PDB file of N, CA, C and O in Angstrom:
ATOM      1  N   MET A   1      13.912  21.522 -15.253  1.00  0.00           N
ATOM      2  CA  MET A   1      14.448  21.006 -14.014  1.00  0.00           C
ATOM      3  C   MET A   1      15.081  19.639 -14.263  1.00  0.00           C
ATOM      4  O   MET A   1      14.416  18.630 -14.258  1.00  0.00           O
ATOM      5  N   ASN A   2      16.339  19.603 -14.507  1.00  0.00           N
ATOM      6  CA  ASN A   2      17.032  18.339 -14.714  1.00  0.00           C
ATOM      7  C   ASN A   2      18.065  18.070 -13.635  1.00  0.00           C
ATOM      8  O   ASN A   2      18.987  17.296 -13.840  1.00  0.00           O
ATOM      9  N   ASP A   3      17.912  18.736 -12.498  1.00  0.00           N
ATOM     10  CA  ASP A   3      18.835  18.497 -11.392  1.00  0.00           C
ATOM     11  C   ASP A   3      18.627  17.093 -10.859  1.00  0.00           C
ATOM     12  O   ASP A   3      17.526  16.548 -10.908  1.00  0.00           O
ATOM     13  N   LEU A   4      19.703  16.514 -10.337  1.00  0.00           N
ATOM     14  CA  LEU A   4      19.618  15.172  -9.760  1.00  0.00           C
ATOM     15  C   LEU A   4      19.692  15.259  -8.242  1.00  0.00           C
ATOM     16  O   LEU A   4      20.388  16.107  -7.688  1.00  0.00           O
ATOM     17  N   ILE A   5      18.955  14.377  -7.581  1.00  0.00           N
ATOM     18  CA  ILE A   5      18.901  14.336  -6.125  1.00  0.00           C
ATOM     19  C   ILE A   5      19.251  12.922  -5.679  1.00  0.00           C
ATOM     20  O   ILE A   5      18.660  11.953  -6.154  1.00  0.00           O
ATOM     21  N   LEU A   6      20.200  12.822  -4.759  1.00  0.00           N
ATOM     22  CA  LEU A   6      20.587  11.529  -4.191  1.00  0.00           C
ATOM     23  C   LEU A   6      19.779  11.308  -2.914  1.00  0.00           C
ATOM     24  O   LEU A   6      19.794  12.136  -2.012  1.00  0.00           O
ATOM     25  N   VAL A   7      19.060  10.180  -2.851  1.00  0.00           N
ATOM     26  CA  VAL A   7      18.153   9.916  -1.734  1.00  0.00           C
ATOM     27  C   VAL A   7      18.432   8.525  -1.172  1.00  0.00           C
ATOM     28  O   VAL A   7      18.513   7.556  -1.923  1.00  0.00           O
ATOM     29  N   HIS A   8      18.531   8.433   0.146  1.00  0.00           N
ATOM     30  CA  HIS A   8      18.669   7.136   0.808  1.00  0.00           C
ATOM     31  C   HIS A   8      17.283   6.508   0.906  1.00  0.00           C
ATOM     32  O   HIS A   8      16.281   7.198   1.101  1.00  0.00           O
ATOM     33  N   GLU A   9      17.210   5.188   0.774  1.00  0.00           N
ATOM     34  CA  GLU A   9      15.913   4.519   0.753  1.00  0.00           C
ATOM     35  C   GLU A   9      15.115   4.698   2.049  1.00  0.00           C
ATOM     36  O   GLU A   9      13.894   4.586   2.042  1.00  0.00           O
ATOM     37  N   SER A  10      15.771   5.018   3.146  1.00  0.00           N
ATOM     38  CA  SER A  10      15.045   5.220   4.405  1.00  0.00           C
ATOM     39  C   SER A  10      14.082   6.404   4.307  1.00  0.00           C
ATOM     40  O   SER A  10      13.094   6.464   5.040  1.00  0.00           O
ATOM     41  N   TYR A  11      14.336   7.344   3.405  1.00  0.00           N
ATOM     42  CA  TYR A  11      13.435   8.473   3.214  1.00  0.00           C
ATOM     43  C   TYR A  11      12.201   8.096   2.412  1.00  0.00           C
ATOM     44  O   TYR A  11      11.237   8.855   2.357  1.00  0.00           O
ATOM     45  N   LEU A  12      12.218   6.929   1.790  1.00  0.00           N
ATOM     46  CA  LEU A  12      11.088   6.496   0.972  1.00  0.00           C
ATOM     47  C   LEU A  12      10.103   5.637   1.754  1.00  0.00           C
ATOM     48  O   LEU A  12       9.010   5.355   1.278  1.00  0.00           O
ATOM     49  N   ILE A  13      10.456   5.225   2.958  1.00  0.00           N
ATOM     50  CA  ILE A  13       9.663   4.268   3.725  1.00  0.00           C
ATOM     51  C   ILE A  13       8.228   4.739   3.948  1.00  0.00           C
ATOM     52  O   ILE A  13       7.287   3.959   3.825  1.00  0.00           O
ATOM     53  N   ASP A  14       8.034   6.007   4.251  1.00  0.00           N
ATOM     54  CA  ASP A  14       6.699   6.511   4.588  1.00  0.00           C
ATOM     55  C   ASP A  14       5.850   6.856   3.370  1.00  0.00           C
ATOM     56  O   ASP A  14       4.681   7.220   3.525  1.00  0.00           O
ATOM     57  N   LEU A  15       6.410   6.739   2.192  1.00  0.00           N
ATOM     58  CA  LEU A  15       5.632   7.031   0.986  1.00  0.00           C
ATOM     59  C   LEU A  15       4.671   5.884   0.697  1.00  0.00           C
ATOM     60  O   LEU A  15       4.985   4.720   0.952  1.00  0.00           O
ATOM     61  N   PRO A  16       3.515   6.198   0.135  1.00  0.00           N
ATOM     62  CA  PRO A  16       2.626   5.125  -0.330  1.00  0.00           C
ATOM     63  C   PRO A  16       3.364   4.276  -1.377  1.00  0.00           C
ATOM     64  O   PRO A  16       4.213   4.781  -2.112  1.00  0.00           O
ATOM     65  N   ASP A  17       3.034   3.008  -1.451  1.00  0.00           N
ATOM     66  CA  ASP A  17       3.748   2.077  -2.334  1.00  0.00           C
ATOM     67  C   ASP A  17       3.783   2.526  -3.788  1.00  0.00           C
ATOM     68  O   ASP A  17       4.809   2.405  -4.450  1.00  0.00           O
ATOM     69  N   PHE A  18       2.660   3.054  -4.294  1.00  0.00           N
ATOM     70  CA  PHE A  18       2.649   3.438  -5.710  1.00  0.00           C
ATOM     71  C   PHE A  18       3.600   4.600  -5.992  1.00  0.00           C
ATOM     72  O   PHE A  18       4.202   4.670  -7.063  1.00  0.00           O
ATOM     73  N   LEU A  19       3.773   5.509  -5.031  1.00  0.00           N
ATOM     74  CA  LEU A  19       4.719   6.615  -5.221  1.00  0.00           C
ATOM     75  C   LEU A  19       6.155   6.131  -5.094  1.00  0.00           C
ATOM     76  O   LEU A  19       7.033   6.559  -5.833  1.00  0.00           O
ATOM     77  N   LYS A  20       6.378   5.221  -4.165  1.00  0.00           N
ATOM     78  CA  LYS A  20       7.715   4.652  -3.994  1.00  0.00           C
ATOM     79  C   LYS A  20       8.136   3.918  -5.273  1.00  0.00           C
ATOM     80  O   LYS A  20       9.248   4.085  -5.762  1.00  0.00           O
ATOM     81  N   GLU A  21       7.223   3.116  -5.819  1.00  0.00           N
ATOM     82  CA  GLU A  21       7.519   2.383  -7.056  1.00  0.00           C
ATOM     83  C   GLU A  21       7.762   3.331  -8.219  1.00  0.00           C
ATOM     84  O   GLU A  21       8.643   3.100  -9.039  1.00  0.00           O
ATOM     85  N   PHE A  22       6.975   4.408  -8.287  1.00  0.00           N
ATOM     86  CA  PHE A  22       7.155   5.402  -9.341  1.00  0.00           C
ATOM     87  C   PHE A  22       8.568   5.967  -9.302  1.00  0.00           C
ATOM     88  O   PHE A  22       9.255   6.035 -10.327  1.00  0.00           O
ATOM     89  N   LEU A  23       9.005   6.367  -8.117  1.00  0.00           N
ATOM     90  CA  LEU A  23      10.344   6.953  -7.999  1.00  0.00           C
ATOM     91  C   LEU A  23      11.434   5.938  -8.298  1.00  0.00           C
ATOM     92  O   LEU A  23      12.377   6.229  -9.037  1.00  0.00           O
ATOM     93  N   ILE A  24      11.336   4.764  -7.712  1.00  0.00           N
ATOM     94  CA  ILE A  24      12.385   3.752  -7.904  1.00  0.00           C
ATOM     95  C   ILE A  24      12.469   3.327  -9.361  1.00  0.00           C
ATOM     96  O   ILE A  24      13.560   3.168  -9.905  1.00  0.00           O
ATOM     97  N   ASP A  25      11.319   3.192 -10.021  1.00  0.00           N
ATOM     98  CA  ASP A  25      11.313   2.829 -11.445  1.00  0.00           C
ATOM     99  C   ASP A  25      11.980   3.891 -12.301  1.00  0.00           C
ATOM    100  O   ASP A  25      12.549   3.602 -13.343  1.00  0.00           O
ATOM    101  N   ARG A  26      11.910   5.133 -11.871  1.00  0.00           N
ATOM    102  CA  ARG A  26      12.472   6.236 -12.654  1.00  0.00           C
ATOM    103  C   ARG A  26      13.855   6.662 -12.171  1.00  0.00           C
ATOM    104  O   ARG A  26      14.403   7.638 -12.659  1.00  0.00           O
ATOM    105  N   SER A  27      14.401   5.934 -11.211  1.00  0.00           N
ATOM    106  CA  SER A  27      15.730   6.310 -10.718  1.00  0.00           C
ATOM    107  C   SER A  27      16.771   6.069 -11.802  1.00  0.00           C
ATOM    108  O   SER A  27      16.643   5.169 -12.619  1.00  0.00           O
ATOM    109  N   THR A  28      17.791   6.897 -11.799  1.00  0.00           N
ATOM    110  CA  THR A  28      18.825   6.777 -12.816  1.00  0.00           C
ATOM    111  C   THR A  28      20.022   5.964 -12.328  1.00  0.00           C
ATOM    112  O   THR A  28      20.900   5.634 -13.101  1.00  0.00           O
ATOM    113  N   TRP A  29      20.036   5.664 -11.032  1.00  0.00           N
ATOM    114  CA  TRP A  29      21.167   4.934 -10.462  1.00  0.00           C
ATOM    115  C   TRP A  29      20.773   4.476  -9.074  1.00  0.00           C
ATOM    116  O   TRP A  29      20.032   5.148  -8.374  1.00  0.00           O
ATOM    117  N   SER A  30      21.229   3.295  -8.671  1.00  0.00           N
ATOM    118  CA  SER A  30      21.002   2.859  -7.296  1.00  0.00           C
ATOM    119  C   SER A  30      22.156   1.964  -6.857  1.00  0.00           C
ATOM    120  O   SER A  30      22.648   1.146  -7.619  1.00  0.00           O
ATOM    121  N   GLU A  31      22.595   2.189  -5.634  1.00  0.00           N
ATOM    122  CA  GLU A  31      23.674   1.391  -5.052  1.00  0.00           C
ATOM    123  C   GLU A  31      23.678   1.639  -3.552  1.00  0.00           C
ATOM    124  O   GLU A  31      23.479   2.773  -3.099  1.00  0.00           O
ATOM    125  N   ASP A  32      23.889   0.585  -2.804  1.00  0.00           N
ATOM    126  CA  ASP A  32      23.979   0.700  -1.346  1.00  0.00           C
ATOM    127  C   ASP A  32      22.804   1.453  -0.740  1.00  0.00           C
ATOM    128  O   ASP A  32      22.972   2.315   0.114  1.00  0.00           O
ATOM    129  N   ARG A  33      21.589   1.159  -1.229  1.00  0.00           N
ATOM    130  CA  ARG A  33      20.352   1.730  -0.696  1.00  0.00           C
ATOM    131  C   ARG A  33      20.207   3.228  -0.977  1.00  0.00           C
ATOM    132  O   ARG A  33      19.456   3.916  -0.317  1.00  0.00           O
ATOM    133  N   TYR A  34      20.947   3.729  -1.937  1.00  0.00           N
ATOM    134  CA  TYR A  34      20.794   5.120  -2.384  1.00  0.00           C
ATOM    135  C   TYR A  34      20.252   5.116  -3.808  1.00  0.00           C
ATOM    136  O   TYR A  34      20.579   4.253  -4.614  1.00  0.00           O
ATOM    137  N   TYR A  35      19.416   6.100  -4.103  1.00  0.00           N
ATOM    138  CA  TYR A  35      18.849   6.245  -5.439  1.00  0.00           C
ATOM    139  C   TYR A  35      19.109   7.655  -5.937  1.00  0.00           C
ATOM    140  O   TYR A  35      19.094   8.607  -5.166  1.00  0.00           O
ATOM    141  N   LEU A  36      19.306   7.782  -7.229  1.00  0.00           N
ATOM    142  CA  LEU A  36      19.502   9.083  -7.858  1.00  0.00           C
ATOM    143  C   LEU A  36      18.245   9.388  -8.674  1.00  0.00           C
ATOM    144  O   LEU A  36      17.878   8.640  -9.579  1.00  0.00           O
ATOM    145  N   PHE A  37      17.562  10.469  -8.303  1.00  0.00           N
ATOM    146  CA  PHE A  37      16.312  10.844  -8.953  1.00  0.00           C
ATOM    147  C   PHE A  37      16.454  12.199  -9.612  1.00  0.00           C
ATOM    148  O   PHE A  37      17.207  13.056  -9.154  1.00  0.00           O
ATOM    149  N   TYR A  38      15.656  12.406 -10.658  1.00  0.00           N
ATOM    150  CA  TYR A  38      15.533  13.745 -11.220  1.00  0.00           C
ATOM    151  C   TYR A  38      14.639  14.559 -10.304  1.00  0.00           C
ATOM    152  O   TYR A  38      13.640  14.055  -9.774  1.00  0.00           O
ATOM    153  N   SER A  39      14.985  15.803 -10.096  1.00  0.00           N
ATOM    154  CA  SER A  39      14.217  16.664  -9.191  1.00  0.00           C
ATOM    155  C   SER A  39      12.770  16.800  -9.665  1.00  0.00           C
ATOM    156  O   SER A  39      11.863  16.917  -8.842  1.00  0.00           O
ATOM    157  N   ARG A  40      12.525  16.746 -10.972  1.00  0.00           N
ATOM    158  CA  ARG A  40      11.145  16.869 -11.463  1.00  0.00           C
ATOM    159  C   ARG A  40      10.277  15.705 -10.992  1.00  0.00           C
ATOM    160  O   ARG A  40       9.094  15.875 -10.728  1.00  0.00           O
ATOM    161  N   ASP A  41      10.876  14.512 -10.836  1.00  0.00           N
ATOM    162  CA  ASP A  41      10.122  13.360 -10.355  1.00  0.00           C
ATOM    163  C   ASP A  41       9.802  13.501  -8.877  1.00  0.00           C
ATOM    164  O   ASP A  41       8.714  13.179  -8.420  1.00  0.00           O
ATOM    165  N   VAL A  42      10.780  13.989  -8.105  1.00  0.00           N
ATOM    166  CA  VAL A  42      10.557  14.214  -6.676  1.00  0.00           C
ATOM    167  C   VAL A  42       9.499  15.302  -6.494  1.00  0.00           C
ATOM    168  O   VAL A  42       8.613  15.180  -5.637  1.00  0.00           O
ATOM    169  N   LEU A  43       9.571  16.347  -7.283  1.00  0.00           N
ATOM    170  CA  LEU A  43       8.574  17.415  -7.201  1.00  0.00           C
ATOM    171  C   LEU A  43       7.179  16.881  -7.522  1.00  0.00           C
ATOM    172  O   LEU A  43       6.204  17.254  -6.855  1.00  0.00           O
ATOM    173  N   ALA A  44       7.061  16.011  -8.492  1.00  0.00           N
ATOM    174  CA  ALA A  44       5.767  15.418  -8.837  1.00  0.00           C
ATOM    175  C   ALA A  44       5.201  14.616  -7.659  1.00  0.00           C
ATOM    176  O   ALA A  44       4.016  14.722  -7.354  1.00  0.00           O
ATOM    177  N   VAL A  45       6.036  13.858  -6.997  1.00  0.00           N
ATOM    178  CA  VAL A  45       5.590  13.069  -5.846  1.00  0.00           C
ATOM    179  C   VAL A  45       5.172  13.991  -4.703  1.00  0.00           C
ATOM    180  O   VAL A  45       4.137  13.786  -4.076  1.00  0.00           O
ATOM    181  N   LEU A  46       5.964  15.018  -4.435  1.00  0.00           N
ATOM    182  CA  LEU A  46       5.621  15.950  -3.360  1.00  0.00           C
ATOM    183  C   LEU A  46       4.295  16.662  -3.659  1.00  0.00           C
ATOM    184  O   LEU A  46       3.502  16.899  -2.744  1.00  0.00           O
ATOM    185  N   THR A  47       4.062  16.972  -4.905  1.00  0.00           N
ATOM    186  CA  THR A  47       2.809  17.613  -5.292  1.00  0.00           C
ATOM    187  C   THR A  47       1.626  16.679  -5.044  1.00  0.00           C
ATOM    188  O   THR A  47       0.580  17.098  -4.553  1.00  0.00           O
ATOM    189  N   LEU A  48       1.794  15.404  -5.355  1.00  0.00           N
ATOM    190  CA  LEU A  48       0.716  14.431  -5.126  1.00  0.00           C
ATOM    191  C   LEU A  48       0.429  14.232  -3.642  1.00  0.00           C
ATOM    192  O   LEU A  48      -0.692  13.919  -3.258  1.00  0.00           O
ATOM    193  N   LEU A  49       1.431  14.409  -2.799  1.00  0.00           N
ATOM    194  CA  LEU A  49       1.262  14.214  -1.364  1.00  0.00           C
ATOM    195  C   LEU A  49       0.519  15.376  -0.694  1.00  0.00           C
ATOM    196  O   LEU A  49       0.003  15.208   0.399  1.00  0.00           O
ATOM    197  N   GLN A  50       0.471  16.508  -1.334  1.00  0.00           N
ATOM    198  CA  GLN A  50      -0.180  17.679  -0.716  1.00  0.00           C
ATOM    199  C   GLN A  50      -1.674  17.534  -0.684  1.00  0.00           C
ATOM    200  O   GLN A  50      -2.326  16.954  -1.412  1.00  0.00           O
TER     201      GLN A  50
END
């Protein structure tokens, strides 16, 4: 799974801080409050939230 997902930072607001930091630290690009994440990282966060 190497697909990339573009996410606006407003979608990260409700995440716990450690998950938000994990995603932002692993983002491949950020500009104008948008971040580009690998889908595997987003899937990992969603799995932890369940």
